[in-house]
CSV table of N, CA and C in Angstrom, one decimal:
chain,number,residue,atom,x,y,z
A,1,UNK,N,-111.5,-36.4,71.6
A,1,UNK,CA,-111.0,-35.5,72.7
A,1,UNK,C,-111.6,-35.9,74.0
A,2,UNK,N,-110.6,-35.5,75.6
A,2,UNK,CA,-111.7,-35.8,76.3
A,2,UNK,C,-112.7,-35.4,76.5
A,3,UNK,N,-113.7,-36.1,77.1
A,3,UNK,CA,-114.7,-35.4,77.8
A,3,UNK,C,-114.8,-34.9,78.6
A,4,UNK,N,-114.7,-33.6,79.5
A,4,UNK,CA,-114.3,-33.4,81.3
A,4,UNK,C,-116.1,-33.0,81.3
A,5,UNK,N,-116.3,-33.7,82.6
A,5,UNK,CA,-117.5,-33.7,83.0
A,5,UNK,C,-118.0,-32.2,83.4
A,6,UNK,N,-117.2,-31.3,83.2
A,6,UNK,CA,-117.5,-29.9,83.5
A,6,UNK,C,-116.9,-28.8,83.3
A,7,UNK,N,-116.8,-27.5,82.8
A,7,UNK,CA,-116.3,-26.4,82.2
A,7,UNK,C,-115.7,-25.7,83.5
A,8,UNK,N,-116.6,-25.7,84.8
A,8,UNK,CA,-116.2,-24.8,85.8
A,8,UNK,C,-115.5,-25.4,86.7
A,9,UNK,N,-114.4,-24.9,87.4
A,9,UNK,CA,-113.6,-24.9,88.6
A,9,UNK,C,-113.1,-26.2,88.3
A,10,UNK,N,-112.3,-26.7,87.2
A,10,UNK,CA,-111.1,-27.4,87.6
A,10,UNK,C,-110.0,-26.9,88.1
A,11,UNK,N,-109.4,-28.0,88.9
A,11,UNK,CA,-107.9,-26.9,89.6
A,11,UNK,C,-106.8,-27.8,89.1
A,12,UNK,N,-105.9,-27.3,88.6
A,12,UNK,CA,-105.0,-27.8,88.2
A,12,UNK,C,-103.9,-28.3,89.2
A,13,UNK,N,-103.0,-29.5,89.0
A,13,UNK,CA,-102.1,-30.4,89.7
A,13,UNK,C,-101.2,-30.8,89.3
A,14,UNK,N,-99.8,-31.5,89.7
A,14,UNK,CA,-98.8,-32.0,88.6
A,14,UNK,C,-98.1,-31.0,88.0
A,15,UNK,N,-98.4,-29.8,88.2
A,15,UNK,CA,-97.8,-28.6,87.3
A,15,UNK,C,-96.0,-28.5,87.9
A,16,UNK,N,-95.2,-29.2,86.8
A,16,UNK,CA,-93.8,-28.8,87.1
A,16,UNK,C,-93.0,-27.4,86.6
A,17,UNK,N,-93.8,-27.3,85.5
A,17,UNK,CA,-92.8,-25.8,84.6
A,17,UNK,C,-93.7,-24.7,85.4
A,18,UNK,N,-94.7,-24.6,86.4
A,18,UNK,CA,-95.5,-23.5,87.0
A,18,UNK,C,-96.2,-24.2,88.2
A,19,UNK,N,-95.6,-24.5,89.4
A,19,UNK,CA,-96.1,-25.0,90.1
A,19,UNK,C,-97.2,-24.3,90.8
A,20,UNK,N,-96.6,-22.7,91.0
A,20,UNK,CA,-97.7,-22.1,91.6
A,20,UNK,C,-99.2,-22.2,91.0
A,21,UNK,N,-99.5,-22.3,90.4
A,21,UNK,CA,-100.8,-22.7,89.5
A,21,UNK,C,-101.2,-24.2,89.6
A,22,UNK,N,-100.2,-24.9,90.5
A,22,UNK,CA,-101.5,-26.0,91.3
A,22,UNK,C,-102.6,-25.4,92.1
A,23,UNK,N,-103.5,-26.1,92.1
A,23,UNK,CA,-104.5,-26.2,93.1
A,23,UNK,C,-105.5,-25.0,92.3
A,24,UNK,N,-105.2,-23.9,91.4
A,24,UNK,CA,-105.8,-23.0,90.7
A,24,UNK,C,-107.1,-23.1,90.6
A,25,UNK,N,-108.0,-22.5,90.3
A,25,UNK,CA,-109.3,-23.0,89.3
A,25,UNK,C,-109.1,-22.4,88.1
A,26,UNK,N,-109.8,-22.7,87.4
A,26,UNK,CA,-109.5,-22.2,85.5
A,26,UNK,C,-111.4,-23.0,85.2
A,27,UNK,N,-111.3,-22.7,84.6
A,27,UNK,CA,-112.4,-22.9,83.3
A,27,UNK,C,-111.9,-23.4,82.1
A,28,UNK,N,-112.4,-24.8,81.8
A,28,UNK,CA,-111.9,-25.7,80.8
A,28,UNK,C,-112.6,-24.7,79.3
A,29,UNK,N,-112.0,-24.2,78.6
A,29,UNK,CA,-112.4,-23.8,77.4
A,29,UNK,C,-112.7,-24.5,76.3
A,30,UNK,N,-111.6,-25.0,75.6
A,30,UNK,CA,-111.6,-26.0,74.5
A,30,UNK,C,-110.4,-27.2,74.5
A,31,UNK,N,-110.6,-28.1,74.1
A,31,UNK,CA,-109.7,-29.2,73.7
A,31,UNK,C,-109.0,-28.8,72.5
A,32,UNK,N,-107.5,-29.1,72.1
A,32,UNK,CA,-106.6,-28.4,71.4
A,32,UNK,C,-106.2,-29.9,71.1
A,33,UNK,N,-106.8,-30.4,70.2
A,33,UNK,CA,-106.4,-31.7,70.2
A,33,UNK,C,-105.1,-32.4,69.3
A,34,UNK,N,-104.4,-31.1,68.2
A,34,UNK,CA,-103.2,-31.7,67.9
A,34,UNK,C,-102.1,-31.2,68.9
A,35,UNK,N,-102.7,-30.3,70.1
A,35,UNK,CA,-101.3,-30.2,70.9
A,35,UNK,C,-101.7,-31.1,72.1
A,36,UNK,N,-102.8,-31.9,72.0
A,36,UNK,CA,-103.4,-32.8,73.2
A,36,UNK,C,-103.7,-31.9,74.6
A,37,UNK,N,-103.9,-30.5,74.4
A,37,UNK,CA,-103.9,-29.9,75.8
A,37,UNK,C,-105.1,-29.3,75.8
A,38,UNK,N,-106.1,-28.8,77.0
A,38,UNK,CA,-107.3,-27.5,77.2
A,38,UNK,C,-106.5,-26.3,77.3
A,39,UNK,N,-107.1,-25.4,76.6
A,39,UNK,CA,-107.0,-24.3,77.0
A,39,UNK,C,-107.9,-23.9,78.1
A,40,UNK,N,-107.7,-23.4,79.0
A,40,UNK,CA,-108.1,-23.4,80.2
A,40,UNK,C,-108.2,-21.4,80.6
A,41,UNK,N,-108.9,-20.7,81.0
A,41,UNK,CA,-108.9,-19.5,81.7
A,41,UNK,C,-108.9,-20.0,83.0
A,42,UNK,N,-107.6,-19.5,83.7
A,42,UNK,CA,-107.7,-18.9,85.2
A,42,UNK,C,-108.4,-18.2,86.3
A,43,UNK,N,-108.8,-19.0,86.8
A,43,UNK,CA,-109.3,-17.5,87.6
A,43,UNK,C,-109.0,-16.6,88.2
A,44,UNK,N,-109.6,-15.4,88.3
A,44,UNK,CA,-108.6,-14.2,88.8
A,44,UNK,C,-108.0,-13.4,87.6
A,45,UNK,N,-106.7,-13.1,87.8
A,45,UNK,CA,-106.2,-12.4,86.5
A,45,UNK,C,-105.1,-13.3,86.4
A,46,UNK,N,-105.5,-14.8,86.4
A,46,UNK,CA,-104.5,-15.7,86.0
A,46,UNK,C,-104.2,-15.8,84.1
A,47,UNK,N,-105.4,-15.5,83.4
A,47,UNK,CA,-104.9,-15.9,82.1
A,47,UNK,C,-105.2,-17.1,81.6
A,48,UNK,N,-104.8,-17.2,80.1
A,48,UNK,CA,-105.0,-18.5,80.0
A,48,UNK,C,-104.1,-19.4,79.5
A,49,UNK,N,-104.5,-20.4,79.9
A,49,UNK,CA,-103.0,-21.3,79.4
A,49,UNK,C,-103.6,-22.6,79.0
A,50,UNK,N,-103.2,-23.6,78.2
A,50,UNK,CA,-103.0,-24.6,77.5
A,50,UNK,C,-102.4,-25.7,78.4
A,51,UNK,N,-103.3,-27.2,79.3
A,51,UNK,CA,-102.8,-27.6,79.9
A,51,UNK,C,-102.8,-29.1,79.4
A,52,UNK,N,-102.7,-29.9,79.7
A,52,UNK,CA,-102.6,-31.2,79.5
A,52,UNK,C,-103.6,-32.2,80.4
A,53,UNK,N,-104.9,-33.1,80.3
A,53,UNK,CA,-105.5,-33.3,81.0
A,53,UNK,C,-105.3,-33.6,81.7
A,54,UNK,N,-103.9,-34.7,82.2
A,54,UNK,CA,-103.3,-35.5,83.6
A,54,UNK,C,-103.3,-34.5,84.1
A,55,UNK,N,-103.2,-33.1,84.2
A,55,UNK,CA,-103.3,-31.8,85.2
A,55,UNK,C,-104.0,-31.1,85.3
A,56,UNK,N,-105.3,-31.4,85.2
A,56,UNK,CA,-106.6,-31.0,85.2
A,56,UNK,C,-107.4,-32.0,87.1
A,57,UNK,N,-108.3,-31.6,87.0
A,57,UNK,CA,-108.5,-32.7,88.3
A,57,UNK,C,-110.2,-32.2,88.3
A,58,UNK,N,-111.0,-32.9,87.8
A,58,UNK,CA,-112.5,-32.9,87.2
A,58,UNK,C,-112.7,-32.5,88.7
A,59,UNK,N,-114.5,-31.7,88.8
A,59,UNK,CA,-114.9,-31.2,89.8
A,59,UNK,C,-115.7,-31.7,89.3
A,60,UNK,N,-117.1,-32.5,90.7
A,60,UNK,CA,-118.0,-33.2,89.7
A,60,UNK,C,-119.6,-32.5,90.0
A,61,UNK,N,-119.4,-30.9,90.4
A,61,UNK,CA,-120.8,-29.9,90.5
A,61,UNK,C,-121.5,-29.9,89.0
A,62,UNK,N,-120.7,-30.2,87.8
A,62,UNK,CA,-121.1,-29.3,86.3
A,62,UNK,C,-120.9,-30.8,86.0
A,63,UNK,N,-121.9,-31.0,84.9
A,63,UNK,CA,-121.8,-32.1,83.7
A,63,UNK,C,-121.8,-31.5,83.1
A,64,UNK,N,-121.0,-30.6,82.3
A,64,UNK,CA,-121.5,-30.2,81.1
A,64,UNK,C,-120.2,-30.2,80.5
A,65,UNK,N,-120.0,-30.2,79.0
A,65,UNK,CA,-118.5,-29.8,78.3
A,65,UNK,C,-119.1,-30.6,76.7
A,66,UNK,N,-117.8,-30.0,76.0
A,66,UNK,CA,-117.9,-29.7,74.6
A,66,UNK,C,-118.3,-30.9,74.4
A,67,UNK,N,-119.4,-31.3,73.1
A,67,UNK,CA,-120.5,-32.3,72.8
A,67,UNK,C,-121.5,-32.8,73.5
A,68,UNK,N,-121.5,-32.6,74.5
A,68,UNK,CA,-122.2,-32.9,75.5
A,68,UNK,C,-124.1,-32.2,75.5
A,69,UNK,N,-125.1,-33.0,75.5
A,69,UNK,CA,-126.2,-32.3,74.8
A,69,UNK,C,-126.7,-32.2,76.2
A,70,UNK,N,-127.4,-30.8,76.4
A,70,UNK,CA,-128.3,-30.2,76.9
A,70,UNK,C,-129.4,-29.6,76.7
A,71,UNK,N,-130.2,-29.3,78.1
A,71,UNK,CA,-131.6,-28.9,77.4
A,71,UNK,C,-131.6,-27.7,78.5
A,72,UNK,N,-132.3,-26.5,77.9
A,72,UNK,CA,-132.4,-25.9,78.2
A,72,UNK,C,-133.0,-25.3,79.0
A,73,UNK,N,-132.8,-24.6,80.1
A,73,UNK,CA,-134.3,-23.9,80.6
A,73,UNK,C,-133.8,-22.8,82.1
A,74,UNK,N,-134.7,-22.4,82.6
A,74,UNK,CA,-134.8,-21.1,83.1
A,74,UNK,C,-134.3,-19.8,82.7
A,75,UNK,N,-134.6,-19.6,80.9
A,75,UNK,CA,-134.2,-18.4,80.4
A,75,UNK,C,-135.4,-17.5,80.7
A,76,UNK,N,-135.0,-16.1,80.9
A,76,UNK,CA,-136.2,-15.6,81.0
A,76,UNK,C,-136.2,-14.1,79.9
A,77,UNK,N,-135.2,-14.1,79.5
A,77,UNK,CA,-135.1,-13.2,78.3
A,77,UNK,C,-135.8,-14.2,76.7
A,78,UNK,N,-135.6,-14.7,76.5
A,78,UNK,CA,-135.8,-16.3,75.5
A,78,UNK,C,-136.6,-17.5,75.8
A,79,UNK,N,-137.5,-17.1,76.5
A,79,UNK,CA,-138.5,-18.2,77.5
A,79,UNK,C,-138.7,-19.2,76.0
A,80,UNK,N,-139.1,-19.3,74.6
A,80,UNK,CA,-139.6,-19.9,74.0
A,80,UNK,C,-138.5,-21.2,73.7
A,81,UNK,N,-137.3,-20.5,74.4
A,81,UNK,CA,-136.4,-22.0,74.1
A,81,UNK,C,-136.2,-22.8,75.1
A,82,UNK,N,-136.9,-22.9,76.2
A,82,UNK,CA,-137.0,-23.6,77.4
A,82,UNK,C,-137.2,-24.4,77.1
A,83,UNK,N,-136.7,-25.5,77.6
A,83,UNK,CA,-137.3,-27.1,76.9
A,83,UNK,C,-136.7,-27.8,76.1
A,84,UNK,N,-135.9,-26.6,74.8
A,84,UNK,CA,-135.0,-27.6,73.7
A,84,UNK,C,-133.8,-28.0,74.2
A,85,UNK,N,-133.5,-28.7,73.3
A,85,UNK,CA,-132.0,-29.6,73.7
A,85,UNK,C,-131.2,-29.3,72.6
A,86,UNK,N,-129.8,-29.2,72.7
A,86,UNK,CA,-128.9,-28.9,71.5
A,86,UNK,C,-127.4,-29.8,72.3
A,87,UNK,N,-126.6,-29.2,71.5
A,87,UNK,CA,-125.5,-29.6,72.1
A,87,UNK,C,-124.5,-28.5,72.2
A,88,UNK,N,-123.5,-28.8,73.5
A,88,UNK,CA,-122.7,-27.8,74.1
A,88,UNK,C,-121.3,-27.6,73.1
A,89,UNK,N,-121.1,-26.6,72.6
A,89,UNK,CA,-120.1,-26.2,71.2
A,89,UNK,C,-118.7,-25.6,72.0
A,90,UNK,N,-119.1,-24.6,72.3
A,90,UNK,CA,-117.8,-24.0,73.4
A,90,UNK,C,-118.2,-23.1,74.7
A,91,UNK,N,-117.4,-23.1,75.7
A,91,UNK,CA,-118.0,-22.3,76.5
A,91,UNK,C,-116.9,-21.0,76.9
A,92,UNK,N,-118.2,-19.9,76.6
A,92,UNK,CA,-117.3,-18.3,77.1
A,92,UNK,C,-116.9,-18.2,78.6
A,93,UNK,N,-115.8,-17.8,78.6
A,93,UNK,CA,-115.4,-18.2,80.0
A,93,UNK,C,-115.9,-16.4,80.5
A,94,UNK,N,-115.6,-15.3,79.7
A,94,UNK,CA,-116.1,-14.0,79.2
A,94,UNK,C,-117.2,-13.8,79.8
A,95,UNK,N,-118.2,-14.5,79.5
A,95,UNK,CA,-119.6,-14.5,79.6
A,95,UNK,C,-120.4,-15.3,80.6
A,96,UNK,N,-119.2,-16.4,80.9
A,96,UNK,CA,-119.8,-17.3,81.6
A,96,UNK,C,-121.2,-18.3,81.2
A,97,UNK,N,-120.6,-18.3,79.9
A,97,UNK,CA,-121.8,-18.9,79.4
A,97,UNK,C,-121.7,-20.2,77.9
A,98,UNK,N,-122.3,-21.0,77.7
A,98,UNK,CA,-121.8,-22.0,76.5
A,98,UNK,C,-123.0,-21.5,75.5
A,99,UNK,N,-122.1,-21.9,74.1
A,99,UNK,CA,-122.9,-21.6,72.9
A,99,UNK,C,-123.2,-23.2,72.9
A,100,UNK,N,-124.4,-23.2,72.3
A,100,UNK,CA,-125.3,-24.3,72.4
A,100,UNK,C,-125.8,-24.4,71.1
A,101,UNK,N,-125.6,-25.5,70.1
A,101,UNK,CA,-125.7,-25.4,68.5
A,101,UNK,C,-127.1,-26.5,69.1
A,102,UNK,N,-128.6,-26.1,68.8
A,102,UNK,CA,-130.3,-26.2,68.8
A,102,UNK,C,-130.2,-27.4,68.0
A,103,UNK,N,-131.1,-28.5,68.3
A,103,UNK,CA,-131.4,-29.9,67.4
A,103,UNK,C,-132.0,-28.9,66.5
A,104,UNK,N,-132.3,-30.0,65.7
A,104,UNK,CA,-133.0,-29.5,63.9
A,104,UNK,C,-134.5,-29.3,64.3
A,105,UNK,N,-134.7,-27.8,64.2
A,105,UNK,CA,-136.3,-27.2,64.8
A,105,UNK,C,-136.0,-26.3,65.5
A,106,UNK,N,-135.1,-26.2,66.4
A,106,UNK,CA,-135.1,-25.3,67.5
A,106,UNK,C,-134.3,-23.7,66.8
């Protein structure tokens, strides 16, 4: 699947069956890899929709996205996981936040 260097504020381009939804921002959710497209959340009360990456357009503030390993830190509810590294699984767009599957120990 790709990699998109980031979960937040892609805006979408190229959009012929919905043009109004260029320039959009959405939140890359997951790779849907037998229909080759992200599901993506809109922002706003746009929804979500299933795009194709050539219509995606990477923003390069966030490195983060699915497999991608991270390490953690400024929790302050969970301070004792500051420091570990895991890898990035999916991100709630809900929540604003990625589930993070912990190396072996954490």
């Amino acid at each position: 699947a790709p990699c998109w260097r980031q979960a937040r504020g892609s805006p979408s381009r190229g959009l012929q069956q919905a043009p109004e939804l260029n320039g959009a921002l959405a939140t890359c959710l997951r790779w849907d890899a037998g229909r080759g497209r992200w599901l993506v959340a809109l922002d706003g009360d746009g929804g979500e929709r299933m795009l194709r990456a050539e219509n995606l357009e990477r923003r390069p503030a966030s490195s983060l996205c699915a497999g991608a390993t991270a390490r953690i830190e400024g929790l302050q509810g969970a301070v004792a996981l500051n420091g570990q590294s895991g890898e990035c699984v999916e991100f709630d767009a809900a929540k604003g936040r990625w589930l993070v599957r912990l190396e072996k120990g954490g």
